[in-house]
mmCIF file of C-alpha atoms and ligand atoms in Angstrom:
data_model
loop_
_atom_site.group_PDB
_atom_site.id
_atom_site.type_symbol
_atom_site.label_atom_id
_atom_site.label_comp_id
_atom_site.label_asym_id
_atom_site.label_seq_id
_atom_site.Cartn_x
_atom_site.Cartn_y
_atom_site.Cartn_z
ATOM 1 C CA UNK A 1195 -51.232 -36.064 -0.786
ATOM 2 C CA UNK A 1196 -50.615 -38.267 -3.547
ATOM 3 C CA UNK A 1197 -47.145 -36.975 -4.385
ATOM 4 C CA UNK A 1198 -45.136 -38.873 -6.929
ATOM 5 C CA UNK A 1199 -44.260 -36.132 -9.318
ATOM 6 C CA UNK A 1200 -40.951 -34.608 -8.532
ATOM 7 C CA UNK A 1201 -38.079 -33.019 -10.013
ATOM 8 C CA UNK A 1202 -34.530 -32.562 -9.233
ATOM 9 C CA UNK A 1203 -32.633 -29.221 -9.608
ATOM 10 C CA UNK A 1204 -28.881 -29.143 -9.762
ATOM 11 C CA UNK A 1205 -27.389 -25.689 -9.923
ATOM 12 C CA UNK A 1206 -24.015 -24.204 -9.417
ATOM 13 C CA UNK A 1207 -23.639 -20.339 -9.585
ATOM 14 C CA UNK A 1208 -19.852 -20.733 -9.112
ATOM 15 C CA UNK A 1209 -19.285 -23.094 -11.874
ATOM 16 C CA UNK A 1210 -20.871 -20.260 -14.092
ATOM 17 C CA UNK A 1211 -17.977 -18.229 -13.066
ATOM 18 C CA UNK A 1212 -15.565 -20.753 -14.261
ATOM 19 C CA UNK A 1213 -17.098 -22.060 -17.393
ATOM 20 C CA UNK A 1214 -19.567 -19.420 -18.872
ATOM 21 C CA UNK A 1215 -19.382 -18.774 -22.565
ATOM 22 C CA UNK A 1216 -18.659 -15.155 -22.320
ATOM 23 C CA UNK A 1217 -15.330 -15.615 -20.628
ATOM 24 C CA UNK A 1218 -16.783 -15.266 -17.047
ATOM 25 C CA UNK A 1219 -13.763 -17.219 -15.633
ATOM 26 C CA UNK A 1220 -11.594 -16.115 -12.872
ATOM 27 C CA UNK A 1221 -9.115 -14.496 -15.104
ATOM 28 C CA UNK A 1222 -11.915 -12.471 -16.496
ATOM 29 C CA UNK A 1223 -12.676 -11.149 -13.049
ATOM 30 C CA UNK A 1224 -9.246 -10.281 -12.302
ATOM 31 C CA UNK A 1225 -9.110 -8.052 -15.433
ATOM 32 C CA UNK A 1226 -12.626 -6.599 -15.119
ATOM 33 C CA UNK A 1227 -14.375 -5.357 -12.050
ATOM 34 C CA UNK A 1228 -17.785 -4.902 -13.709
ATOM 35 C CA UNK A 1229 -20.608 -7.446 -13.528
ATOM 36 C CA UNK A 1230 -22.789 -7.409 -16.551
ATOM 37 C CA UNK A 1231 -25.867 -5.414 -15.875
ATOM 38 C CA UNK A 1232 -28.282 -8.322 -16.404
ATOM 39 C CA UNK A 1233 -26.862 -9.841 -13.243
ATOM 40 C CA UNK A 1234 -27.272 -6.914 -10.996
ATOM 41 C CA UNK A 1235 -30.184 -7.075 -8.501
ATOM 42 C CA UNK A 1236 -32.003 -4.217 -7.001
ATOM 43 C CA UNK A 1237 -30.591 -2.963 -3.729
ATOM 44 C CA UNK A 1238 -33.792 -3.994 -1.800
ATOM 45 C CA UNK A 1239 -33.342 -7.496 -2.825
ATOM 46 C CA UNK A 1240 -29.709 -7.519 -1.804
ATOM 47 C CA UNK A 1241 -30.119 -6.326 1.858
ATOM 48 C CA UNK A 1242 -27.767 -8.403 3.857
ATOM 49 C CA UNK A 1243 -28.833 -10.864 6.467
ATOM 50 C CA UNK A 1244 -28.142 -10.049 10.124
ATOM 51 C CA UNK A 1245 -29.270 -12.977 11.956
ATOM 52 C CA UNK A 1246 -29.703 -16.710 11.853
ATOM 53 C CA UNK A 1247 -33.199 -18.235 11.611
ATOM 54 C CA UNK A 1248 -33.761 -20.219 14.659
ATOM 55 C CA UNK A 1249 -35.704 -22.894 12.825
ATOM 56 C CA UNK A 1250 -36.730 -26.065 14.573
ATOM 57 C CA UNK A 1251 -34.544 -29.109 14.188
ATOM 58 C CA UNK A 1252 -36.703 -32.017 13.782
ATOM 59 C CA UNK A 1253 -35.299 -35.365 14.830
ATOM 60 C CA UNK A 1254 -36.982 -38.322 12.968
ATOM 61 C CA UNK A 1255 -35.230 -41.084 14.768
ATOM 62 C CA UNK A 1256 -38.401 -41.766 17.004
ATOM 63 C CA UNK A 1257 -40.670 -41.738 14.059
ATOM 64 C CA UNK A 1258 -38.604 -44.422 12.301
ATOM 65 C CA UNK A 1259 -38.480 -46.552 15.317
ATOM 66 C CA UNK A 1260 -42.164 -46.410 15.882
ATOM 67 C CA UNK A 1261 -41.706 -44.302 19.069
ATOM 68 C CA UNK A 1262 -44.996 -42.596 19.810
ATOM 69 C CA UNK A 1263 -43.523 -39.609 21.892
ATOM 70 C CA UNK A 1264 -40.669 -38.992 19.423
ATOM 71 C CA UNK A 1265 -43.121 -38.938 16.625
ATOM 72 C CA UNK A 1266 -45.526 -36.638 18.441
ATOM 73 C CA UNK A 1267 -42.765 -34.238 19.363
ATOM 74 C CA UNK A 1268 -41.551 -34.220 15.579
ATOM 75 C CA UNK A 1269 -45.038 -33.467 14.415
ATOM 76 C CA UNK A 1270 -45.524 -30.709 16.775
ATOM 77 C CA UNK A 1271 -42.247 -29.112 15.685
ATOM 78 C CA UNK A 1272 -43.167 -29.519 11.938
ATOM 79 C CA UNK A 1273 -46.675 -27.912 12.528
ATOM 80 C CA UNK A 1274 -45.267 -24.976 14.500
ATOM 81 C CA UNK A 1275 -42.771 -24.337 11.747
ATOM 82 C CA UNK A 1276 -45.359 -24.573 9.047
ATOM 83 C CA UNK A 1277 -47.688 -22.190 10.603
ATOM 84 C CA UNK A 1278 -45.058 -19.699 11.120
ATOM 85 C CA UNK A 1279 -42.654 -19.683 8.179
ATOM 86 C CA UNK A 1280 -42.765 -23.132 6.655
ATOM 87 C CA UNK A 1281 -39.030 -23.902 7.216
ATOM 88 C CA UNK A 1282 -37.466 -26.494 9.350
ATOM 89 C CA UNK A 1283 -34.341 -28.879 9.194
ATOM 90 C CA UNK A 1284 -34.608 -32.669 9.706
ATOM 91 C CA UNK A 1285 -31.841 -35.022 11.260
ATOM 92 C CA UNK A 1286 -31.885 -38.826 11.387
ATOM 93 C CA UNK A 1287 -33.979 -38.740 8.290
ATOM 94 C CA UNK A 1288 -32.952 -41.942 6.917
ATOM 95 C CA UNK A 1289 -30.939 -40.729 3.835
ATOM 96 C CA UNK A 1290 -27.486 -42.276 4.255
ATOM 97 C CA UNK A 1291 -24.830 -39.759 4.600
ATOM 98 C CA UNK A 1292 -22.714 -41.523 1.966
ATOM 99 C CA UNK A 1293 -25.552 -41.238 -0.582
ATOM 100 C CA UNK A 1294 -25.651 -37.511 0.253
ATOM 101 C CA UNK A 1295 -21.926 -36.995 -0.333
ATOM 102 C CA UNK A 1296 -21.844 -39.149 -3.379
ATOM 103 C CA UNK A 1297 -24.703 -37.065 -4.846
ATOM 104 C CA UNK A 1298 -22.754 -33.877 -3.866
ATOM 105 C CA UNK A 1299 -19.447 -35.146 -5.482
ATOM 106 C CA UNK A 1300 -21.137 -36.161 -8.746
ATOM 107 C CA UNK A 1301 -22.968 -32.884 -8.877
ATOM 108 C CA UNK A 1302 -19.776 -30.899 -8.392
ATOM 109 C CA UNK A 1303 -18.167 -33.259 -11.111
ATOM 110 C CA UNK A 1304 -21.030 -32.266 -13.545
ATOM 111 C CA UNK A 1305 -20.662 -28.530 -13.117
ATOM 112 C CA UNK A 1306 -16.888 -28.868 -13.617
ATOM 113 C CA UNK A 1307 -17.374 -30.393 -16.965
ATOM 114 C CA UNK A 1308 -16.498 -28.210 -19.972
ATOM 115 C CA UNK A 1309 -19.349 -26.086 -21.410
ATOM 116 C CA UNK A 1310 -19.595 -28.169 -24.615
ATOM 117 C CA UNK A 1311 -20.289 -31.294 -22.636
ATOM 118 C CA UNK A 1312 -22.720 -29.676 -20.325
ATOM 119 C CA UNK A 1313 -24.561 -28.227 -23.324
ATOM 120 C CA UNK A 1314 -25.272 -31.844 -24.484
ATOM 121 C CA UNK A 1315 -27.881 -31.837 -21.792
ATOM 122 C CA UNK A 1316 -29.045 -28.260 -22.397
ATOM 123 C CA UNK A 1317 -32.568 -27.375 -21.399
ATOM 124 C CA UNK A 1318 -34.726 -26.607 -24.501
ATOM 125 C CA UNK A 1319 -37.499 -24.072 -23.912
ATOM 126 C CA UNK A 1320 -40.376 -26.476 -23.747
ATOM 127 C CA UNK A 1321 -38.692 -28.768 -21.278
ATOM 128 C CA UNK A 1322 -38.369 -28.727 -17.502
ATOM 129 C CA UNK A 1323 -35.408 -31.103 -17.570
ATOM 130 C CA UNK A 1324 -31.842 -30.071 -18.594
ATOM 131 C CA UNK A 1325 -28.884 -27.675 -17.982
ATOM 132 C CA UNK A 1326 -29.419 -24.000 -17.949
ATOM 133 C CA UNK A 1327 -26.936 -21.257 -17.397
ATOM 134 C CA UNK A 1328 -28.469 -18.297 -15.398
ATOM 135 C CA UNK A 1329 -31.675 -18.833 -17.207
ATOM 136 C CA UNK A 1330 -30.356 -16.414 -20.029
ATOM 137 C CA UNK A 1331 -32.856 -18.203 -22.454
ATOM 138 C CA UNK A 1332 -35.771 -17.057 -20.359
ATOM 139 C CA UNK A 1333 -35.044 -13.818 -18.827
ATOM 140 C CA UNK A 1334 -33.064 -10.728 -19.642
ATOM 141 C CA UNK A 1335 -32.643 -8.950 -16.223
ATOM 142 C CA UNK A 1336 -31.982 -10.003 -12.596
ATOM 143 C CA UNK A 1337 -30.327 -13.059 -13.878
ATOM 144 C CA UNK A 1338 -29.355 -15.670 -11.140
ATOM 145 C CA UNK A 1339 -25.534 -16.084 -10.700
ATOM 146 C CA UNK A 1340 -25.885 -19.859 -11.008
ATOM 147 C CA UNK A 1341 -26.093 -22.671 -13.480
ATOM 148 C CA UNK A 1342 -28.605 -25.460 -12.900
ATOM 149 C CA UNK A 1343 -29.332 -29.061 -13.914
ATOM 150 C CA UNK A 1344 -33.039 -30.034 -13.567
ATOM 151 C CA UNK A 1345 -34.223 -33.598 -13.884
ATOM 152 C CA UNK A 1346 -37.897 -34.701 -13.908
ATOM 153 C CA UNK A 1347 -38.539 -37.618 -11.781
ATOM 154 C CA UNK A 1348 -41.692 -39.664 -11.638
ATOM 155 C CA UNK A 1349 -41.804 -42.219 -8.643
ATOM 156 C CA UNK A 1350 -43.959 -44.724 -10.347
ATOM 157 C CA UNK A 1351 -41.775 -44.713 -13.409
ATOM 158 C CA UNK A 1352 -40.398 -48.195 -14.199
ATOM 159 C CA UNK A 1353 -37.175 -46.801 -15.433
ATOM 160 C CA UNK A 1354 -34.181 -45.543 -13.532
ATOM 161 C CA UNK A 1355 -34.845 -42.022 -14.832
ATOM 162 C CA UNK A 1356 -31.886 -40.244 -13.438
ATOM 163 C CA UNK A 1357 -29.259 -42.854 -14.435
ATOM 164 C CA UNK A 1358 -30.673 -43.144 -18.050
ATOM 165 C CA UNK A 1359 -30.649 -39.329 -18.171
ATOM 166 C CA UNK A 1360 -26.955 -39.113 -17.475
ATOM 167 C CA UNK A 1361 -26.088 -42.297 -19.544
ATOM 168 C CA UNK A 1362 -28.021 -41.406 -22.594
ATOM 169 C CA UNK A 1363 -26.925 -37.693 -22.785
ATOM 170 C CA UNK A 1364 -23.397 -37.962 -21.512
ATOM 171 C CA UNK A 1365 -22.300 -41.575 -22.159
ATOM 172 C CA UNK A 1366 -21.734 -44.623 -20.143
ATOM 173 C CA UNK A 1367 -19.023 -42.941 -17.985
ATOM 174 C CA UNK A 1368 -21.829 -40.991 -16.401
ATOM 175 C CA UNK A 1369 -23.919 -44.022 -15.415
ATOM 176 C CA UNK A 1370 -22.561 -43.812 -11.930
ATOM 177 C CA UNK A 1371 -23.223 -40.036 -11.648
ATOM 178 C CA UNK A 1372 -26.790 -41.019 -12.489
ATOM 179 C CA UNK A 1373 -26.861 -43.576 -9.703
ATOM 180 C CA UNK A 1374 -25.513 -41.248 -7.107
ATOM 181 C CA UNK A 1375 -27.358 -38.104 -7.922
ATOM 182 C CA UNK A 1376 -30.557 -38.856 -5.904
ATOM 183 C CA UNK A 1377 -31.366 -35.373 -5.078
ATOM 184 C CA UNK A 1378 -30.147 -32.216 -6.821
ATOM 185 C CA UNK A 1379 -28.253 -29.040 -6.260
ATOM 186 C CA UNK A 1380 -28.224 -25.285 -6.545
ATOM 187 C CA UNK A 1381 -25.062 -23.067 -5.979
ATOM 188 C CA UNK A 1382 -23.437 -19.902 -4.964
ATOM 189 C CA UNK A 1383 -20.238 -18.245 -6.288
ATOM 190 C CA UNK A 1384 -16.958 -16.456 -5.464
ATOM 191 C CA UNK A 1385 -15.596 -13.054 -6.592
ATOM 192 C CA UNK A 1386 -15.915 -9.876 -4.749
ATOM 193 C CA UNK A 1387 -18.023 -7.923 -7.188
ATOM 194 C CA UNK A 1388 -20.463 -10.519 -8.161
ATOM 195 C CA UNK A 1389 -20.879 -11.484 -4.411
ATOM 196 C CA UNK A 1390 -22.045 -7.992 -3.692
ATOM 197 C CA UNK A 1391 -24.346 -7.202 -6.605
ATOM 198 C CA UNK A 1392 -25.832 -10.590 -7.507
ATOM 199 C CA UNK A 1393 -28.028 -13.341 -6.037
ATOM 200 C CA UNK A 1394 -27.552 -17.144 -6.775
ATOM 201 C CA UNK A 1395 -31.350 -17.510 -6.532
ATOM 202 C CA UNK A 1396 -33.642 -14.384 -6.325
ATOM 203 C CA UNK A 1397 -36.309 -14.002 -3.485
ATOM 204 C CA UNK A 1398 -39.319 -16.424 -4.152
ATOM 205 C CA UNK A 1399 -41.533 -18.812 -2.600
ATOM 206 C CA UNK A 1400 -41.363 -22.243 -4.033
ATOM 207 C CA UNK A 1401 -44.398 -22.961 -6.298
ATOM 208 C CA UNK A 1402 -43.921 -26.732 -5.434
ATOM 209 C CA UNK A 1403 -45.345 -28.686 -2.576
ATOM 210 C CA UNK A 1404 -42.447 -29.602 -0.647
ATOM 211 C CA UNK A 1405 -38.717 -28.898 -1.030
ATOM 212 C CA UNK A 1406 -36.020 -31.133 0.453
ATOM 213 C CA UNK A 1407 -32.746 -29.207 0.245
ATOM 214 C CA UNK A 1408 -29.184 -30.325 0.871
ATOM 215 C CA UNK A 1409 -26.867 -27.343 1.149
ATOM 216 C CA UNK A 1410 -23.236 -27.490 1.655
ATOM 217 C CA UNK A 1411 -21.281 -25.908 4.429
ATOM 218 C CA UNK A 1412 -20.765 -22.571 2.532
ATOM 219 C CA UNK A 1413 -24.349 -21.602 3.289
ATOM 220 C CA UNK A 1414 -26.216 -18.825 1.658
ATOM 221 C CA UNK A 1415 -29.982 -19.737 2.033
ATOM 222 C CA UNK A 1416 -31.910 -16.933 3.665
ATOM 223 C CA UNK A 1417 -35.503 -16.700 4.630
ATOM 224 C CA UNK A 1418 -37.551 -13.619 4.878
ATOM 225 C CA UNK A 1419 -39.520 -13.728 8.217
ATOM 226 C CA UNK A 1420 -40.100 -11.401 11.231
ATOM 227 C CA UNK A 1421 -39.756 -8.620 8.595
ATOM 228 C CA UNK A 1422 -36.044 -9.345 7.989
ATOM 229 C CA UNK A 1423 -33.622 -11.685 5.994
ATOM 230 C CA UNK A 1424 -32.413 -14.506 8.290
ATOM 231 C CA UNK A 1425 -29.796 -17.222 7.368
ATOM 232 C CA UNK A 1426 -30.452 -20.843 7.381
ATOM 233 C CA UNK A 1427 -27.353 -22.301 9.077
ATOM 234 C CA UNK A 1428 -25.983 -25.277 7.301
ATOM 235 C CA UNK A 1429 -26.111 -28.247 9.806
ATOM 236 C CA UNK A 1430 -23.788 -31.363 8.745
ATOM 237 C CA UNK A 1431 -26.080 -34.141 7.586
ATOM 238 C CA UNK A 1432 -29.369 -32.279 8.100
ATOM 239 C CA UNK A 1433 -31.727 -31.594 5.279
ATOM 240 C CA UNK A 1434 -33.663 -28.375 5.038
ATOM 241 C CA UNK A 1435 -37.343 -28.776 4.367
ATOM 242 C CA UNK A 1436 -39.825 -26.092 3.121
ATOM 243 C CA UNK A 1437 -43.311 -25.645 2.189
ATOM 244 C CA UNK A 1438 -44.069 -24.578 -1.299
ATOM 245 C CA UNK A 1439 -47.183 -22.780 -2.514
ATOM 246 C CA UNK A 1440 -49.075 -25.847 -3.670
ATOM 247 C CA UNK A 1441 -48.914 -27.035 -0.058
ATOM 248 C CA UNK A 1442 -50.195 -23.672 1.077
ATOM 249 C CA UNK A 1443 -53.135 -24.223 -1.350
ATOM 250 C CA UNK A 1444 -53.705 -27.645 -0.101
ATOM 251 C CA UNK A 1445 -53.936 -26.443 3.475
ATOM 252 C CA UNK A 1446 -56.304 -23.572 2.334
ATOM 253 C CA UNK A 1447 -53.613 -20.954 3.218
ATOM 254 C CA UNK A 1448 -52.945 -22.384 6.659
ATOM 255 C CA UNK A 1449 -49.321 -23.542 6.128
ATOM 256 C CA UNK A 1450 -47.132 -20.766 5.056
ATOM 257 C CA UNK A 1451 -44.625 -20.926 2.108
ATOM 258 C CA UNK A 1452 -42.061 -18.404 2.876
ATOM 259 C CA UNK A 1453 -39.941 -16.062 0.722
ATOM 260 C CA UNK A 1454 -36.337 -17.177 0.459
ATOM 261 C CA UNK A 1455 -33.353 -16.522 -1.616
ATOM 262 C CA UNK A 1456 -29.698 -17.936 -2.033
ATOM 263 C CA UNK A 1457 -26.950 -15.359 -1.713
ATOM 264 C CA UNK A 1458 -23.538 -15.502 -3.442
ATOM 265 C CA UNK A 1459 -20.600 -16.031 -1.211
ATOM 266 C CA UNK A 1460 -17.576 -13.607 -1.929
ATOM 267 C CA UNK A 1461 -14.912 -16.118 -1.694
ATOM 268 C CA UNK A 1462 -16.458 -19.612 -2.013
ATOM 269 C CA UNK A 1463 -18.433 -21.521 -4.391
ATOM 270 C CA UNK A 1464 -21.650 -23.186 -3.266
ATOM 271 C CA UNK A 1465 -23.587 -26.320 -4.248
ATOM 272 C CA UNK A 1466 -26.916 -27.161 -3.087
ATOM 273 C CA UNK A 1467 -29.183 -30.094 -4.072
ATOM 274 C CA UNK A 1468 -32.940 -29.596 -4.289
ATOM 275 C CA UNK A 1469 -35.594 -32.290 -4.475
ATOM 276 C CA UNK A 1470 -39.100 -30.987 -5.288
ATOM 277 C CA UNK A 1471 -42.058 -33.027 -4.416
ATOM 278 C CA UNK A 1472 -45.227 -32.312 -6.304
ATOM 279 C CA UNK A 1473 -48.720 -33.869 -6.773
ATOM 280 C CA UNK A 1474 -49.371 -36.058 -9.743
ATOM 281 C CA UNK A 1475 -50.319 -34.150 -12.879
ATOM 282 C CA UNK A 1476 -54.014 -35.446 -12.851
ATOM 283 C CA UNK A 1477 -54.659 -34.639 -9.105
ATOM 284 C CA UNK A 1478 -56.650 -31.536 -8.319
ATOM 285 C CA UNK A 1479 -55.420 -29.604 -5.402
ATOM 286 C CA UNK A 1480 -58.376 -29.647 -2.981
ATOM 287 C CA UNK A 1481 -57.956 -28.783 0.744
ATOM 288 C CA UNK A 1482 -59.561 -31.271 3.250
ATOM 289 C CA UNK A 1483 -63.066 -29.995 4.070
ATOM 290 C CA UNK A 1484 -62.044 -29.393 7.861
ATOM 291 C CA UNK A 1485 -59.570 -26.754 6.724
ATOM 292 C CA UNK A 1486 -62.307 -24.686 5.192
ATOM 293 C CA UNK A 1487 -63.328 -22.941 8.344
ATOM 294 C CA UNK A 1488 -66.914 -22.183 9.346
ATOM 295 C CA UNK A 1489 -67.990 -20.522 6.150
ATOM 296 C CA UNK A 1490 -66.387 -23.321 3.943
ATOM 297 C CA UNK A 1491 -64.434 -20.773 2.210
ATOM 298 C CA UNK A 1492 -61.786 -21.792 -0.189
ATOM 299 C CA UNK A 1493 -58.685 -19.489 -0.550
ATOM 300 C CA UNK A 1494 -57.599 -20.943 -4.034
ATOM 301 C CA UNK A 1495 -59.210 -22.351 -7.011
ATOM 302 C CA UNK A 1496 -59.142 -26.063 -8.187
ATOM 303 C CA UNK A 1497 -55.849 -26.446 -10.030
ATOM 304 C CA UNK A 1498 -53.315 -29.067 -10.909
ATOM 305 C CA UNK A 1499 -49.526 -28.859 -10.334
ATOM 306 C CA UNK A 1500 -49.093 -28.880 -14.030
ATOM 307 C CA UNK A 1501 -51.265 -25.820 -14.326
ATOM 308 C CA UNK A 1502 -48.938 -23.971 -11.862
ATOM 309 C CA UNK A 1503 -45.716 -25.524 -13.519
ATOM 310 C CA UNK A 1504 -46.829 -24.249 -16.839
ATOM 311 C CA UNK A 1505 -47.527 -20.797 -15.334
ATOM 312 C CA UNK A 1506 -43.883 -20.451 -13.800
ATOM 313 C CA UNK A 1507 -42.187 -21.857 -16.900
ATOM 314 C CA UNK A 1508 -43.888 -19.908 -19.533
ATOM 315 C CA UNK A 1509 -45.797 -16.977 -18.080
ATOM 316 C CA UNK A 1510 -44.465 -15.822 -14.785
ATOM 317 C CA UNK A 1511 -41.061 -15.940 -13.037
ATOM 318 C CA UNK A 1512 -41.606 -17.428 -9.549
ATOM 319 C CA UNK A 1513 -41.333 -14.609 -6.883
ATOM 320 C CA UNK A 1514 -43.134 -13.647 -3.727
ATOM 321 C CA UNK A 1515 -46.624 -13.379 -5.361
ATOM 322 C CA UNK A 1516 -46.717 -16.429 -7.640
ATOM 323 C CA UNK A 1517 -49.728 -18.154 -6.180
ATOM 324 C CA UNK A 1518 -51.778 -14.726 -6.070
ATOM 325 C CA UNK A 1519 -50.850 -14.111 -9.601
ATOM 326 C CA UNK A 1520 -51.362 -17.569 -10.763
ATOM 327 C CA UNK A 1521 -54.983 -17.508 -9.258
ATOM 328 C CA UNK A 1522 -55.739 -14.389 -11.295
ATOM 329 C CA UNK A 1523 -54.327 -15.773 -14.378
ATOM 330 C CA UNK A 1524 -55.814 -19.149 -14.123
ATOM 331 C CA UNK A 1525 -59.319 -17.809 -13.350
ATOM 332 C CA UNK A 1526 -59.236 -15.377 -16.279
ATOM 333 C CA UNK A 1527 -57.787 -18.019 -18.707
ATOM 334 C CA UNK A 1528 -60.619 -20.343 -17.570
ATOM 335 C CA UNK A 1529 -63.250 -17.731 -18.091
ATOM 336 C CA UNK A 1530 -62.006 -17.110 -21.716
ATOM 337 C CA UNK A 1531 -61.979 -20.858 -22.423
ATOM 338 C CA UNK A 1532 -64.484 -22.385 -20.184
HETATM 339 C C1 LIG B 2185 -40.850 -25.222 -10.218
HETATM 340 C C2 LIG B 2185 -39.738 -24.568 -10.052
HETATM 341 C C3 LIG B 2185 -39.477 -23.375 -10.812
HETATM 342 C C4 LIG B 2185 -38.018 -22.989 -10.141
HETATM 343 C C5 LIG B 2185 -37.431 -24.387 -9.753
HETATM 344 C C6 LIG B 2185 -38.696 -24.991 -9.243
HETATM 345 C C7 LIG B 2185 -38.896 -24.291 -7.613
HETATM 346 C C8 LIG B 2185 -38.346 -22.942 -7.567
HETATM 347 C C9 LIG B 2185 -38.314 -22.043 -8.859
HETATM 348 C C10 LIG B 2185 -37.262 -21.031 -8.963
HETATM 349 C C11 LIG B 2185 -36.044 -21.559 -8.220
HETATM 350 C C12 LIG B 2185 -37.547 -19.695 -8.102
HETATM 351 C C13 LIG B 2185 -36.688 -18.644 -8.521
HETATM 352 C C14 LIG B 2185 -36.520 -18.224 -9.961
HETATM 353 C C15 LIG B 2185 -36.288 -19.474 -10.785
HETATM 354 C C16 LIG B 2185 -36.367 -19.138 -12.245
HETATM 355 C C17 LIG B 2185 -34.744 -19.831 -10.582
HETATM 356 O O1 LIG B 2185 -33.913 -18.855 -10.102
HETATM 357 O O2 LIG B 2185 -34.205 -20.833 -10.838
HETATM 358 C C18 LIG B 2185 -37.161 -20.699 -10.372
HETATM 359 C C19 LIG B 2185 -37.147 -22.108 -10.986
HETATM 360 C C20 LIG B 2185 -37.585 -22.013 -12.438
HETATM 361 O O3 LIG B 2185 -38.494 -21.471 -12.707
HETATM 362 O O4 LIG B 2185 -37.053 -22.764 -13.214
HETATM 363 O O1 AKG B 2186 -29.790 -22.841 -3.150
HETATM 364 C C1 AKG B 2186 -30.668 -22.862 -2.287
HETATM 365 O O2 AKG B 2186 -30.210 -22.997 -1.032
HETATM 366 C C2 AKG B 2186 -32.052 -22.577 -2.448
HETATM 367 C C3 AKG B 2186 -32.472 -22.609 -3.885
HETATM 368 C C4 AKG B 2186 -34.030 -22.536 -4.015
HETATM 369 O O3 AKG B 2186 -34.503 -21.852 -3.330
HETATM 370 C C5 AKG B 2186 -34.720 -23.262 -4.977
HETATM 371 O O4 AKG B 2186 -34.024 -23.790 -5.955
HETATM 372 O O5 AKG B 2186 -35.927 -23.057 -4.938
HETATM 373 FE FE1 FE2 B 2187 -36.653 -22.045 -3.401
#
């Protein structure tokens, strides 16, 4: 796939706890036990995880060394995972561990900034980049217990996009932050009540093509498969990879994008860094003809990543049925404006 349109999402539900405007800091929780109702999720979405997902661990060392056997084994494991639930973890992925920890540290540093400084990079409604606290500007219920920082990133851009983003919005002091934040992060939180009633990120399938996620040791990423919620164990140095719905469409429904969520930890804050890989805006998502089956049936219409992104940002909150509802919306908007 020609995929050079990506975005970075940094989020931290815990820092929300410490820095949110409506005094949602630790002293607030000591005095109050009530979580604002907009943050409370339905019981069905909060069902606790029982088991760990035994997702494949893919070692990319052989691939990078040009070793045929190692490459084939990795490819087999990836295919198996994508046919089943679309989640796997990679080790020896080539991303230097020092780069990952520097990105993590800078992310943590960003979320610890005072709200006034963070709001200098606040996401405006039409934009896909910027800082957002619980998406309060977009939604009024089932709010995620997190704050996020998203940065658009185009591989073919001549500019150091991330560095410029930090430098121009937060000043020269943040040039280093931009240098080190190569992938981005999401986060969980602390506090008994919020931990039991809220979610860092609600159940959804990623609308994107591919998500590369670095989660810290706190954990909290759960996947819904085999009819139950299963946790994805944080493995030191590993990256979690998952298929998004754009990839499902590209594979004509063969590769699955699985429902997942990030739960809030009752005593520890959590940071995760997600790098979303997407097709270029002008590329139509069309599966290769050998994936169409005997009848040549297409499962999804021709669409571009920007169509699907627009749908999730302005018409629909990504959940378990985004691709199905996008397809309906897209076809009916096309028949109205052919
Ligand atoms: C294109 C995207 C929209 C979201 C960020 C990326 C990939 C996943 C989406 C999201 C995380 C799914 C759950 C709801 C959401 C609003 C969130 O909790 O952040 C989603 C992101 C978004 O719409 O900004
Ligand atoms: O924080 C996590 O581990 C997952 C977040 C997520 O699913 C997303 O950003 O799409
Ligand atoms: Fe996700």
